[in-house]
Short mmCIF file of N, CA and C in Angstrom, two decimals:
data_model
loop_
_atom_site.label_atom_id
_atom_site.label_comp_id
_atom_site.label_asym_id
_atom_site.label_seq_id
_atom_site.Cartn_x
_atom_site.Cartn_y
_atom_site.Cartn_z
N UNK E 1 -17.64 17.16 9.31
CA UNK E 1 -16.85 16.48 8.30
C UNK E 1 -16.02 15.40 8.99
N UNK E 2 -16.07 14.21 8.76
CA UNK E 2 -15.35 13.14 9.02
C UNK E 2 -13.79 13.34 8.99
N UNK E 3 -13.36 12.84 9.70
CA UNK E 3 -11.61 12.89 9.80
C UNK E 3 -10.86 14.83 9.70
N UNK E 4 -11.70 15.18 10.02
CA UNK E 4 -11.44 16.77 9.98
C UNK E 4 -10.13 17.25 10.35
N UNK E 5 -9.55 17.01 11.85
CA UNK E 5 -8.11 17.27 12.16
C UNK E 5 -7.26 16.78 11.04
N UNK E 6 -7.68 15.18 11.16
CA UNK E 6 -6.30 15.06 10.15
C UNK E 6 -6.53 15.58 9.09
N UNK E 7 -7.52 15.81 8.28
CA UNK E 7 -7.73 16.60 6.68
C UNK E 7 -6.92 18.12 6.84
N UNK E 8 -6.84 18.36 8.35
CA UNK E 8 -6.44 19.61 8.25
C UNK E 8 -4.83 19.85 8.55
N UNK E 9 -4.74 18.42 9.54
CA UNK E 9 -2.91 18.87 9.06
C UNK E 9 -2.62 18.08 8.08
N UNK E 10 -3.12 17.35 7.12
CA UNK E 10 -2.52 17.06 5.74
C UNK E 10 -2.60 18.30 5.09
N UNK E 11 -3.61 18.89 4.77
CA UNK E 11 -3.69 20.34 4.21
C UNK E 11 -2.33 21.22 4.66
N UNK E 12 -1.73 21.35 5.59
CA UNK E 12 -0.82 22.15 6.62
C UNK E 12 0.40 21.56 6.07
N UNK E 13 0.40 20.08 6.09
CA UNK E 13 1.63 19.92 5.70
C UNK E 13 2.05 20.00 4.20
N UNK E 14 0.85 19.43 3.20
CA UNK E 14 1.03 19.92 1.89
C UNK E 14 1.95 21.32 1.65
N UNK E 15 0.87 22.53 2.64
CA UNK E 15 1.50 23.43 2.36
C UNK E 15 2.82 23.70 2.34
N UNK E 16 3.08 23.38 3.09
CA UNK E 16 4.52 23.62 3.86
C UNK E 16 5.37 22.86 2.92
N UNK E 17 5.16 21.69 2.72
CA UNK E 17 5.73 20.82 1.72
C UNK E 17 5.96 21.84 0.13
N UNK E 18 4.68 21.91 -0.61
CA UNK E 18 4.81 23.32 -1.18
C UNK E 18 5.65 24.33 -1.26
N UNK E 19 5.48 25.07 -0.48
CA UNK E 19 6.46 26.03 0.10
C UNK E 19 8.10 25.69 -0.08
N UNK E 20 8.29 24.66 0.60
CA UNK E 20 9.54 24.41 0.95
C UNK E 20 10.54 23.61 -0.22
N UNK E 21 9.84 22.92 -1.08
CA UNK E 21 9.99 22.03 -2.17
C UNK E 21 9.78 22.45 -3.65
N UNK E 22 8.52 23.32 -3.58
CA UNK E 22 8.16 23.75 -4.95
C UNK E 22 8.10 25.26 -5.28
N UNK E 23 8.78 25.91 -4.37
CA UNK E 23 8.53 27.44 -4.27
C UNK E 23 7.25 27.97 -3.88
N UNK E 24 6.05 27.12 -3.36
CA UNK E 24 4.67 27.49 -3.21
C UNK E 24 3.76 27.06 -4.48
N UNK E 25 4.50 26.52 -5.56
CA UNK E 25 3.42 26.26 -6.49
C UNK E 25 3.18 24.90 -6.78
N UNK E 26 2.06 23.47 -6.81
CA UNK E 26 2.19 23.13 -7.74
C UNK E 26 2.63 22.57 -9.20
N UNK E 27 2.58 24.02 -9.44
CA UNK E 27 3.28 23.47 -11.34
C UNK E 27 4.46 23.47 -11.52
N UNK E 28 5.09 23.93 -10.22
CA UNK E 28 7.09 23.83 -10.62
C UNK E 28 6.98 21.93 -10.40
N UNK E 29 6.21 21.56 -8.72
CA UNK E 29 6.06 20.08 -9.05
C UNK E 29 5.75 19.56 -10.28
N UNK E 30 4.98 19.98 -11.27
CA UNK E 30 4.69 19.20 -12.61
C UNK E 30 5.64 19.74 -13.51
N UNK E 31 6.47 20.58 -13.33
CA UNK E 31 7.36 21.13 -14.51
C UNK E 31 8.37 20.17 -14.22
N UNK E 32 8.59 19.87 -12.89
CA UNK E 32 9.94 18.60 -12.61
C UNK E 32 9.52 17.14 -13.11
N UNK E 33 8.40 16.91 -13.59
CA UNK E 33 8.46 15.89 -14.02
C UNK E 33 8.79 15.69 -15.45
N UNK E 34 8.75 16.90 -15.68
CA UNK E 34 9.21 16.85 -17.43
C UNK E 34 8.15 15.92 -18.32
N UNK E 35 6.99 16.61 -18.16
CA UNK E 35 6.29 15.77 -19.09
C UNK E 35 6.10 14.51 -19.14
N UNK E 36 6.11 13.84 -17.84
CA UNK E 36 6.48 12.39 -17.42
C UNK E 36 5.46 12.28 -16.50
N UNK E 37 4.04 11.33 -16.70
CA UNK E 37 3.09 10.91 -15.47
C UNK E 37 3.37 9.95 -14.46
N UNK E 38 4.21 9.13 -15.34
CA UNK E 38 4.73 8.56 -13.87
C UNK E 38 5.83 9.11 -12.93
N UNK E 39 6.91 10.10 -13.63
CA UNK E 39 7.70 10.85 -12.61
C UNK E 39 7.04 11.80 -12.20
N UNK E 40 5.95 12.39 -12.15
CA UNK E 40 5.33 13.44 -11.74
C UNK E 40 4.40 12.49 -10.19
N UNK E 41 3.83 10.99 -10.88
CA UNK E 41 3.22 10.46 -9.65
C UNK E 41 4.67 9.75 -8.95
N UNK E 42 5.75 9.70 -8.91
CA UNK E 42 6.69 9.06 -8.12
C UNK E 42 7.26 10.48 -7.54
N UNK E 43 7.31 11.86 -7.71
CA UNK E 43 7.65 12.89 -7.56
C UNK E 43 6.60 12.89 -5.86
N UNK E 44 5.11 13.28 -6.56
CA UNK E 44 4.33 12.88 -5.63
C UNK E 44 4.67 12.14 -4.49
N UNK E 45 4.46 11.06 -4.44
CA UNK E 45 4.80 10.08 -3.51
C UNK E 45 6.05 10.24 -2.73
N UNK E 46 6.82 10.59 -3.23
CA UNK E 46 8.12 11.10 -2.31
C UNK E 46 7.98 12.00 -1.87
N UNK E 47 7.39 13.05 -2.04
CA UNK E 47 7.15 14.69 -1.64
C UNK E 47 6.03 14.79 -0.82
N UNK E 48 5.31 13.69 -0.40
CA UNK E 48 3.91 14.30 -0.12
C UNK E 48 3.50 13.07 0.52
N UNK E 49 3.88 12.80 1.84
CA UNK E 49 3.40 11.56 2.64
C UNK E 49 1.93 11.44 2.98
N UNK E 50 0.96 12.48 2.61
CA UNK E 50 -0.52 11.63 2.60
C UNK E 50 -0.74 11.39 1.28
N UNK E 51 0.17 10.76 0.54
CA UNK E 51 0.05 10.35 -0.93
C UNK E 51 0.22 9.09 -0.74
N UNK E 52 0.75 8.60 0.26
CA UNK E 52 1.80 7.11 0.35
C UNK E 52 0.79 5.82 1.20
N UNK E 53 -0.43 5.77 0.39
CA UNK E 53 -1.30 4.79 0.47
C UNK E 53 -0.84 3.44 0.30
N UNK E 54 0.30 2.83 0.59
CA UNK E 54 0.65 2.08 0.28
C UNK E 54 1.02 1.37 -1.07
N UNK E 55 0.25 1.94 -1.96
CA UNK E 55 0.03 1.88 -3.36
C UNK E 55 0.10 3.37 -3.86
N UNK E 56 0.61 3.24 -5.31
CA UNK E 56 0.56 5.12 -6.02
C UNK E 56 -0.97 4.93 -6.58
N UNK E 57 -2.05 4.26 -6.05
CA UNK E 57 -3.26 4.56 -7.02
C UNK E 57 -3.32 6.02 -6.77
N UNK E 58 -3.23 6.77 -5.36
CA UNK E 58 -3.77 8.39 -4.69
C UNK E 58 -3.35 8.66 -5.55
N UNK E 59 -1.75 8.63 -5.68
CA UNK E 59 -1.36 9.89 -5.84
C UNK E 59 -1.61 10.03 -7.66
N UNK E 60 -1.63 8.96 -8.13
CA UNK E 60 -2.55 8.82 -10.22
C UNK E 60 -4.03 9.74 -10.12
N UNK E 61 -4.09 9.91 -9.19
CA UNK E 61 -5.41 10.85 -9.24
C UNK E 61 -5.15 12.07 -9.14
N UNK E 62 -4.38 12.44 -8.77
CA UNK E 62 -3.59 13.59 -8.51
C UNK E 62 -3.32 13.84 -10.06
N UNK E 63 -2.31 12.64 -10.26
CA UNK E 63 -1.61 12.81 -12.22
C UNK E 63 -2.71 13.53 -12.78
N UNK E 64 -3.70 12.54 -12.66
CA UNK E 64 -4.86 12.71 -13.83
C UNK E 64 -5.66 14.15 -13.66
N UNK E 65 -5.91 14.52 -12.54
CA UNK E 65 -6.18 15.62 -12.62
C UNK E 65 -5.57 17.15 -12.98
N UNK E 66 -4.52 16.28 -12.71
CA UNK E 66 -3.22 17.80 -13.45
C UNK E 66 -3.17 17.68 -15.17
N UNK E 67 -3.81 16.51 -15.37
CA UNK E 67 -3.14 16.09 -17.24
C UNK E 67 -4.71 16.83 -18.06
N UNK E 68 -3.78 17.28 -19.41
CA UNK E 68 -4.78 17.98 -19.86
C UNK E 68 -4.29 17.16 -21.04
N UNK E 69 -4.85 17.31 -22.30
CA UNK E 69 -4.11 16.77 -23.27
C UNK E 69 -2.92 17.03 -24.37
N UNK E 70 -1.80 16.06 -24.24
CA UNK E 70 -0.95 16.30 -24.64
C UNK E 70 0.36 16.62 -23.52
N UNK E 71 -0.05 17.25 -22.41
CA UNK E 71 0.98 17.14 -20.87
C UNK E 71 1.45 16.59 -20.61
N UNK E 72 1.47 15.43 -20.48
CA UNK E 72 2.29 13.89 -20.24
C UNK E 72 2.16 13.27 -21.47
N UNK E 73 3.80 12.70 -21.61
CA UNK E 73 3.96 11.68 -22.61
C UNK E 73 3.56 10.25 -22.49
N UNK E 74 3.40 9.89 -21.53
CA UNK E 74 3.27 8.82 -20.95
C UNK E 74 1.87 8.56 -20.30
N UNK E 75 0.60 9.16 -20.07
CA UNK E 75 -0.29 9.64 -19.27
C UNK E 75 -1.57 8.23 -19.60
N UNK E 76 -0.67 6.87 -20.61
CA UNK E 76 -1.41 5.77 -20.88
C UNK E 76 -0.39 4.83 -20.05
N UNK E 77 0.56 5.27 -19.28
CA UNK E 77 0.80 4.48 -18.18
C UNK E 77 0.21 4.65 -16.93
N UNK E 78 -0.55 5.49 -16.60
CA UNK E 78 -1.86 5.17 -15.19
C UNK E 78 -2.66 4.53 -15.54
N UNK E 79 -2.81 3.96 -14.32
CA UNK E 79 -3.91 2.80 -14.19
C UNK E 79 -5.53 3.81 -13.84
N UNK E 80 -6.16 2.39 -13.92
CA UNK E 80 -7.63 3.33 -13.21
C UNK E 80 -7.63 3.81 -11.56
N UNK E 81 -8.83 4.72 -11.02
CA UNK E 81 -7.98 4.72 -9.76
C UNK E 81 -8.97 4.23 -8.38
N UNK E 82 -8.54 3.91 -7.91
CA UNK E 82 -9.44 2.94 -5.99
C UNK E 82 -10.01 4.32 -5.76
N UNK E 83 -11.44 4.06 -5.77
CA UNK E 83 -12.62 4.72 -5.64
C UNK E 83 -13.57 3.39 -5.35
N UNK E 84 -14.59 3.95 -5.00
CA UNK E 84 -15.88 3.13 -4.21
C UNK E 84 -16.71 2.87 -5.84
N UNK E 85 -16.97 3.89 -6.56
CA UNK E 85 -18.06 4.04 -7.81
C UNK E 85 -17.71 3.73 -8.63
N UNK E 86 -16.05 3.39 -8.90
CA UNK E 86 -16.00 2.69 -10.21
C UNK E 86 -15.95 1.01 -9.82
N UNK E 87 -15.92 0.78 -8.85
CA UNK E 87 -15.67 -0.94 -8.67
C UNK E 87 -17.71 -0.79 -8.91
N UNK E 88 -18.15 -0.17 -8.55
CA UNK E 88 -19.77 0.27 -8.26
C UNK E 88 -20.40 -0.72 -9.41
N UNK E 89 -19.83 0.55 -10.66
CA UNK E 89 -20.34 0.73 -11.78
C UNK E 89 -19.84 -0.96 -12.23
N UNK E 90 -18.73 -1.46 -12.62
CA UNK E 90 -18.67 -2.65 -12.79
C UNK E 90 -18.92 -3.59 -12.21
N UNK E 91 -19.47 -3.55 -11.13
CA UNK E 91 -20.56 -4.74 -10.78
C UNK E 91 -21.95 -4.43 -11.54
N UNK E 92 -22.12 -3.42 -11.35
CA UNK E 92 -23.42 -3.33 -12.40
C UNK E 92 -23.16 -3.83 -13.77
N UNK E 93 -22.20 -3.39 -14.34
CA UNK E 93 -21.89 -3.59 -15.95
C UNK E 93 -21.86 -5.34 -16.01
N UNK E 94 -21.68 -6.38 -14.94
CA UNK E 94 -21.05 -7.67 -14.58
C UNK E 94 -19.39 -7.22 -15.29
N UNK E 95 -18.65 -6.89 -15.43
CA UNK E 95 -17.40 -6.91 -15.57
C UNK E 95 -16.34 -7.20 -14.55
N UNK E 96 -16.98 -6.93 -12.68
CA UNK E 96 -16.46 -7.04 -11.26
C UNK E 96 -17.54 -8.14 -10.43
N UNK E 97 -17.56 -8.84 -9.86
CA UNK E 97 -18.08 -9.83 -9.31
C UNK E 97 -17.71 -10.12 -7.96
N UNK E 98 -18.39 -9.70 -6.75
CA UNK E 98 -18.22 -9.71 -5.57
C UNK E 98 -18.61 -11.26 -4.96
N UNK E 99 -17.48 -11.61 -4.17
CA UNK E 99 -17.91 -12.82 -3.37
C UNK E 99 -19.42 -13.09 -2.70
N UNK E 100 -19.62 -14.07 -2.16
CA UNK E 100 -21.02 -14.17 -1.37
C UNK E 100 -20.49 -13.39 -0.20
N UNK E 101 -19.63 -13.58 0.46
CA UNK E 101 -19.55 -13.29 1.83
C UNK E 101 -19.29 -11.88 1.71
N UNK E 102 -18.29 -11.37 0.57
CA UNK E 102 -18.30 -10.07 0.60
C UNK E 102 -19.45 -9.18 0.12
N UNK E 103 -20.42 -9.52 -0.66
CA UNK E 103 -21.85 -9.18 -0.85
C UNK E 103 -22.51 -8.85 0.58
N UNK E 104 -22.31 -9.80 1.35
CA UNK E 104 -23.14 -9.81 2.34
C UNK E 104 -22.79 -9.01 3.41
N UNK E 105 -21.58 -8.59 3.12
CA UNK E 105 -21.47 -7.34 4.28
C UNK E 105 -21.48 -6.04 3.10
N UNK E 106 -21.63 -5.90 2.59
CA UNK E 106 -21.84 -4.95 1.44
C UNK E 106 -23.51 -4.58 1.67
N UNK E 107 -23.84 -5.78 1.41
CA UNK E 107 -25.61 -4.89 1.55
C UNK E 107 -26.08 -4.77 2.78
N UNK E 108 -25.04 -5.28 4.11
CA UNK E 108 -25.50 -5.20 5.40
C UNK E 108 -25.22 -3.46 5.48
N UNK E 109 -23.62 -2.77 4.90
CA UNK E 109 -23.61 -2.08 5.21
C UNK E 109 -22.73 -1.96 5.76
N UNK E 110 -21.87 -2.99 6.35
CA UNK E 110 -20.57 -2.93 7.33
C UNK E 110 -19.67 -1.86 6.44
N UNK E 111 -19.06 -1.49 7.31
CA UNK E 111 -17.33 -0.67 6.91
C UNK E 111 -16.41 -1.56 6.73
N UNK E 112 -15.78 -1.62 5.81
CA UNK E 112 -14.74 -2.02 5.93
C UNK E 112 -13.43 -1.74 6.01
N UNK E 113 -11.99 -1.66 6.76
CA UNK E 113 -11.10 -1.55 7.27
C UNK E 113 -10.22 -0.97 6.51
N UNK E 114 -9.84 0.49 6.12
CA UNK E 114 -8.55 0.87 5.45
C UNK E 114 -7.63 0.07 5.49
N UNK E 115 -7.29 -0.63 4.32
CA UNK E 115 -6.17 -1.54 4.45
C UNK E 115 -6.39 -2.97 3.91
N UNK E 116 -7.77 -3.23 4.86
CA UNK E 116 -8.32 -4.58 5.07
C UNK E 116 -8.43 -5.25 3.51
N UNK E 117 -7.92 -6.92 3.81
CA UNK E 117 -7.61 -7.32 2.37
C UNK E 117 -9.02 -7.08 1.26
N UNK E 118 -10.17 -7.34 1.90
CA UNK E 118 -11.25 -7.30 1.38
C UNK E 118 -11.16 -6.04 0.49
N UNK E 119 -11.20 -4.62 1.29
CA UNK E 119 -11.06 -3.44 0.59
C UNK E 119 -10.14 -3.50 -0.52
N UNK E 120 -8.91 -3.61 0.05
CA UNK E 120 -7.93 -3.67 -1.09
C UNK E 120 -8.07 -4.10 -2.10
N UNK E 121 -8.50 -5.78 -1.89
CA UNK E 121 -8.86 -6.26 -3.76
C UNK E 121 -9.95 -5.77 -4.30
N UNK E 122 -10.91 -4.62 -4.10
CA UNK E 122 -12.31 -4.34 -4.49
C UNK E 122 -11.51 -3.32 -5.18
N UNK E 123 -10.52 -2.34 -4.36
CA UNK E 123 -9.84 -0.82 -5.12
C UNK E 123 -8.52 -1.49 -6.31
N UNK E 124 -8.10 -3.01 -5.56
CA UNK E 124 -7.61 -3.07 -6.79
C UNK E 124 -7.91 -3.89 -7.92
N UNK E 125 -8.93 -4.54 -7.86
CA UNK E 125 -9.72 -5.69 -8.99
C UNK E 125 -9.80 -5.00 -10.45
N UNK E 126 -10.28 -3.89 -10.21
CA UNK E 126 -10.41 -3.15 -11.82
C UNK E 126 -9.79 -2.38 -12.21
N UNK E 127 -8.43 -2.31 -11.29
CA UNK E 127 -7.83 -0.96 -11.86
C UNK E 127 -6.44 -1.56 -12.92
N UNK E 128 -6.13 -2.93 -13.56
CA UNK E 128 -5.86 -3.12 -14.05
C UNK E 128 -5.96 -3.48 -15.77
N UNK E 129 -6.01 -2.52 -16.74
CA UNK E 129 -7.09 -2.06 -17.53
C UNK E 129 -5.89 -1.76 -18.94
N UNK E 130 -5.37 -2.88 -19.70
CA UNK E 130 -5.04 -2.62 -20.84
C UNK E 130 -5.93 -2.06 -21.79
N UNK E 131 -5.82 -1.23 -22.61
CA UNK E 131 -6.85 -0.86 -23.40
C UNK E 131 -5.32 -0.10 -25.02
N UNK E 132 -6.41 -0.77 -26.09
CA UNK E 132 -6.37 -0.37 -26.97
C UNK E 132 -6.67 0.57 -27.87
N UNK E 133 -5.84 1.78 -28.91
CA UNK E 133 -6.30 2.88 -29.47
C UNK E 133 -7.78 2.50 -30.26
N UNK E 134 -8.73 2.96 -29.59
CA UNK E 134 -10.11 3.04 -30.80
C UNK E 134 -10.33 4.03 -31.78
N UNK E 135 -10.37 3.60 -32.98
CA UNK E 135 -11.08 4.72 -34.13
C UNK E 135 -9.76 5.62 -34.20
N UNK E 136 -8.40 5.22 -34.27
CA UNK E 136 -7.44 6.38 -34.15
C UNK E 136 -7.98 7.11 -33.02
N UNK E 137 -8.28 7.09 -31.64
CA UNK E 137 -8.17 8.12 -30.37
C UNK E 137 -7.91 6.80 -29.11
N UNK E 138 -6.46 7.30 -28.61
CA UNK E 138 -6.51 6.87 -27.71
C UNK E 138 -7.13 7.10 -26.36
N UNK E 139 -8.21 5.99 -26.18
CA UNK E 139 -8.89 5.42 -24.77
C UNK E 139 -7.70 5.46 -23.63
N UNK E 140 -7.45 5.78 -22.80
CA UNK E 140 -6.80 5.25 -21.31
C UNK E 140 -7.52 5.28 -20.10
N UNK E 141 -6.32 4.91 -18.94
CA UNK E 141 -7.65 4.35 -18.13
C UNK E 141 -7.83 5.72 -17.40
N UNK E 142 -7.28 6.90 -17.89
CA UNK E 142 -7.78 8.13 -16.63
C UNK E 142 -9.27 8.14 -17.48
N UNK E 143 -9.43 8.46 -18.46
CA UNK E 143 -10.25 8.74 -19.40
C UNK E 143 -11.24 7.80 -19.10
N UNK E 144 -11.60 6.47 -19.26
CA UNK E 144 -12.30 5.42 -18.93
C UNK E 144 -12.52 5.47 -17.56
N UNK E 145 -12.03 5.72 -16.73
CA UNK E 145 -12.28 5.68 -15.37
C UNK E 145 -13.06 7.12 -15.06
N UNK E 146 -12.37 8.12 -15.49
CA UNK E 146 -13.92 9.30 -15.33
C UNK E 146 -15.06 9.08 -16.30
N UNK E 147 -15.07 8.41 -17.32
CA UNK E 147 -16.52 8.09 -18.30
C UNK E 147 -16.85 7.40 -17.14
N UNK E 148 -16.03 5.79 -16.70
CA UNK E 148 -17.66 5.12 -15.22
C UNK E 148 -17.43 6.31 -14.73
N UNK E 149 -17.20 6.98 -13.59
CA UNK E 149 -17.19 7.63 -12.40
C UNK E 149 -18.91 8.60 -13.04
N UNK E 150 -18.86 8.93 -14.18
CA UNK E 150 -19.49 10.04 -14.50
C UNK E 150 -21.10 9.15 -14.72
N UNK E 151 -20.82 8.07 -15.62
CA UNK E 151 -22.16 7.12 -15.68
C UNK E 151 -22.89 6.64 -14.90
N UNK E 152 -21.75 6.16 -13.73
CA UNK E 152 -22.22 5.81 -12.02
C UNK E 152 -23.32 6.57 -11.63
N UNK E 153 -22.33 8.16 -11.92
CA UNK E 153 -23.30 9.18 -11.04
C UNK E 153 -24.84 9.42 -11.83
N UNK E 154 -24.41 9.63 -13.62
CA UNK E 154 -25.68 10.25 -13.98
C UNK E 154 -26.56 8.94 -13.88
N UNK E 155 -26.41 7.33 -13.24
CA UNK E 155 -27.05 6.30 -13.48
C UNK E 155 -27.43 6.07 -11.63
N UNK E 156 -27.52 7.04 -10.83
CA UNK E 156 -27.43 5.96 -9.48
C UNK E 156 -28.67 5.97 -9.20
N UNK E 157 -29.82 5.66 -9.82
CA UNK E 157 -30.72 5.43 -9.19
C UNK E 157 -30.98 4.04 -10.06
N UNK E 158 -30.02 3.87 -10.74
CA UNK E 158 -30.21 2.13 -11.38
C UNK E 158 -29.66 1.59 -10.65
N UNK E 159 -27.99 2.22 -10.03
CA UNK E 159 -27.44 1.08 -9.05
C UNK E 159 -27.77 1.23 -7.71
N UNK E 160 -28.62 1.72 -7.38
CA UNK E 160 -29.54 1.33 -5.83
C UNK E 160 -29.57 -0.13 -5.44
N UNK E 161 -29.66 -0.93 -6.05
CA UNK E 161 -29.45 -2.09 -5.36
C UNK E 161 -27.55 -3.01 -5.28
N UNK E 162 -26.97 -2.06 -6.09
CA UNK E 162 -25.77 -3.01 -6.42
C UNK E 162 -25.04 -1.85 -5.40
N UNK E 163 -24.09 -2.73 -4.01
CA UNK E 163 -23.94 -2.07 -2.83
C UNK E 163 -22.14 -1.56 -3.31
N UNK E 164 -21.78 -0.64 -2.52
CA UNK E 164 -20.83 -0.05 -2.92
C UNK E 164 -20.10 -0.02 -1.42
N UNK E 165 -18.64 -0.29 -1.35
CA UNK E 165 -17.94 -0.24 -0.29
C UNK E 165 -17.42 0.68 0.28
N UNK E 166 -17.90 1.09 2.12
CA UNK E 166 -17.66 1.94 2.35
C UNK E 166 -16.50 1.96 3.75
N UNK E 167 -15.49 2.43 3.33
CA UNK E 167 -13.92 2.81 4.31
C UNK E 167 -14.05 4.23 4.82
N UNK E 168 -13.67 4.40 6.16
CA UNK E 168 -13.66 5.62 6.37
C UNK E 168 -11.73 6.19 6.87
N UNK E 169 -11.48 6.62 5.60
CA UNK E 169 -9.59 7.14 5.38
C UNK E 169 -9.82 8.16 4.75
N UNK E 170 -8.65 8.97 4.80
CA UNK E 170 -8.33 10.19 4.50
C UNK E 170 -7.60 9.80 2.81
N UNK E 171 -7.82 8.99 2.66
CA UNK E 171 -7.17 8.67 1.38
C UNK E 171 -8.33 8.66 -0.20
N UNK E 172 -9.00 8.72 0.21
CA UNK E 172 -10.18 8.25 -0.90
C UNK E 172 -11.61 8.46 -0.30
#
């Protein structure tokens, strides 16, 4: 497994963090946010330094996976989140549009640089995503962002040719 030590003292320190902060659980962290996704992801981020990607996209993945419906009042203030398969899927859809030069290390295959500006605007190009209530049910972007994540997957033998960016971090 790639990056293994450090996966394992982030794991170590979570705990401990845990432990020391939340009584060992979790859900006392989500009970302090009071029903609040963004104080629950700013809770995060202060509590939990392999959250602190420079950006709160990590730690909205975190939100979203704790939100069930109705849990957060607020849970249409996350954005979509920096993943490789949803920038994927919208190049396929044409909705994301990769440079020439960045194409070209894309289908070479290169890595590109945790951090590196290139990466950055690819995780952050689409994650800015107003969306409007449809049919009386509100759409958001956790919701929209696991529909691509899920289409990506049940579709990847359509996007075989449309190249997807690959970073090697403990973050994503």
């Amino acid at each position: 497994m790639p990056l293994i030590e450090e996966r394992h003292q982030i794991l170590s320190g979570t705990g401990k963090i845990l432990l020391e902060k939340f009584r060992g659980s979790f859900l006392n962290c989500v009970r302090k946010s009071e029903k609040s996704a963004q104080k629950l992801m700013h809770l995060i981020v202060e509590s939990f330094p392999s959250y602190r990607d420079v950006t709160e996209f990590e730690a909205q993945i975190l939100v979203a996976d704790t939100w069930s419906d109705g849990c957060f009042e607020d849970i249409s203030s996350i954005t979509m989140f920096a993943d490789y398969r949803v920038s994927q899927i919208l190049v396929y859809l044409g909705a994301l549009k990769y440079s020439d030069e960045l194409l070209k290390k894309l289908l070479k295959g290169e890595m590109l640089s945790c951090g590196d500006t290139q990466e950055v605007k690819i995780r952050g190009s689409d994650r800015d995503c107003l969306l409007e209530p449809i049919e009386e049910k509100e759409i958001n972007s956790v919701l929209l962002d696991c529909y691509l994540w899920d289409y990506a997957r049940d579709h990847r033998e359509d996007l075989n040719e449309v190249p997807f960016h690959g970073t090697r971090c403990i973050c994503y």
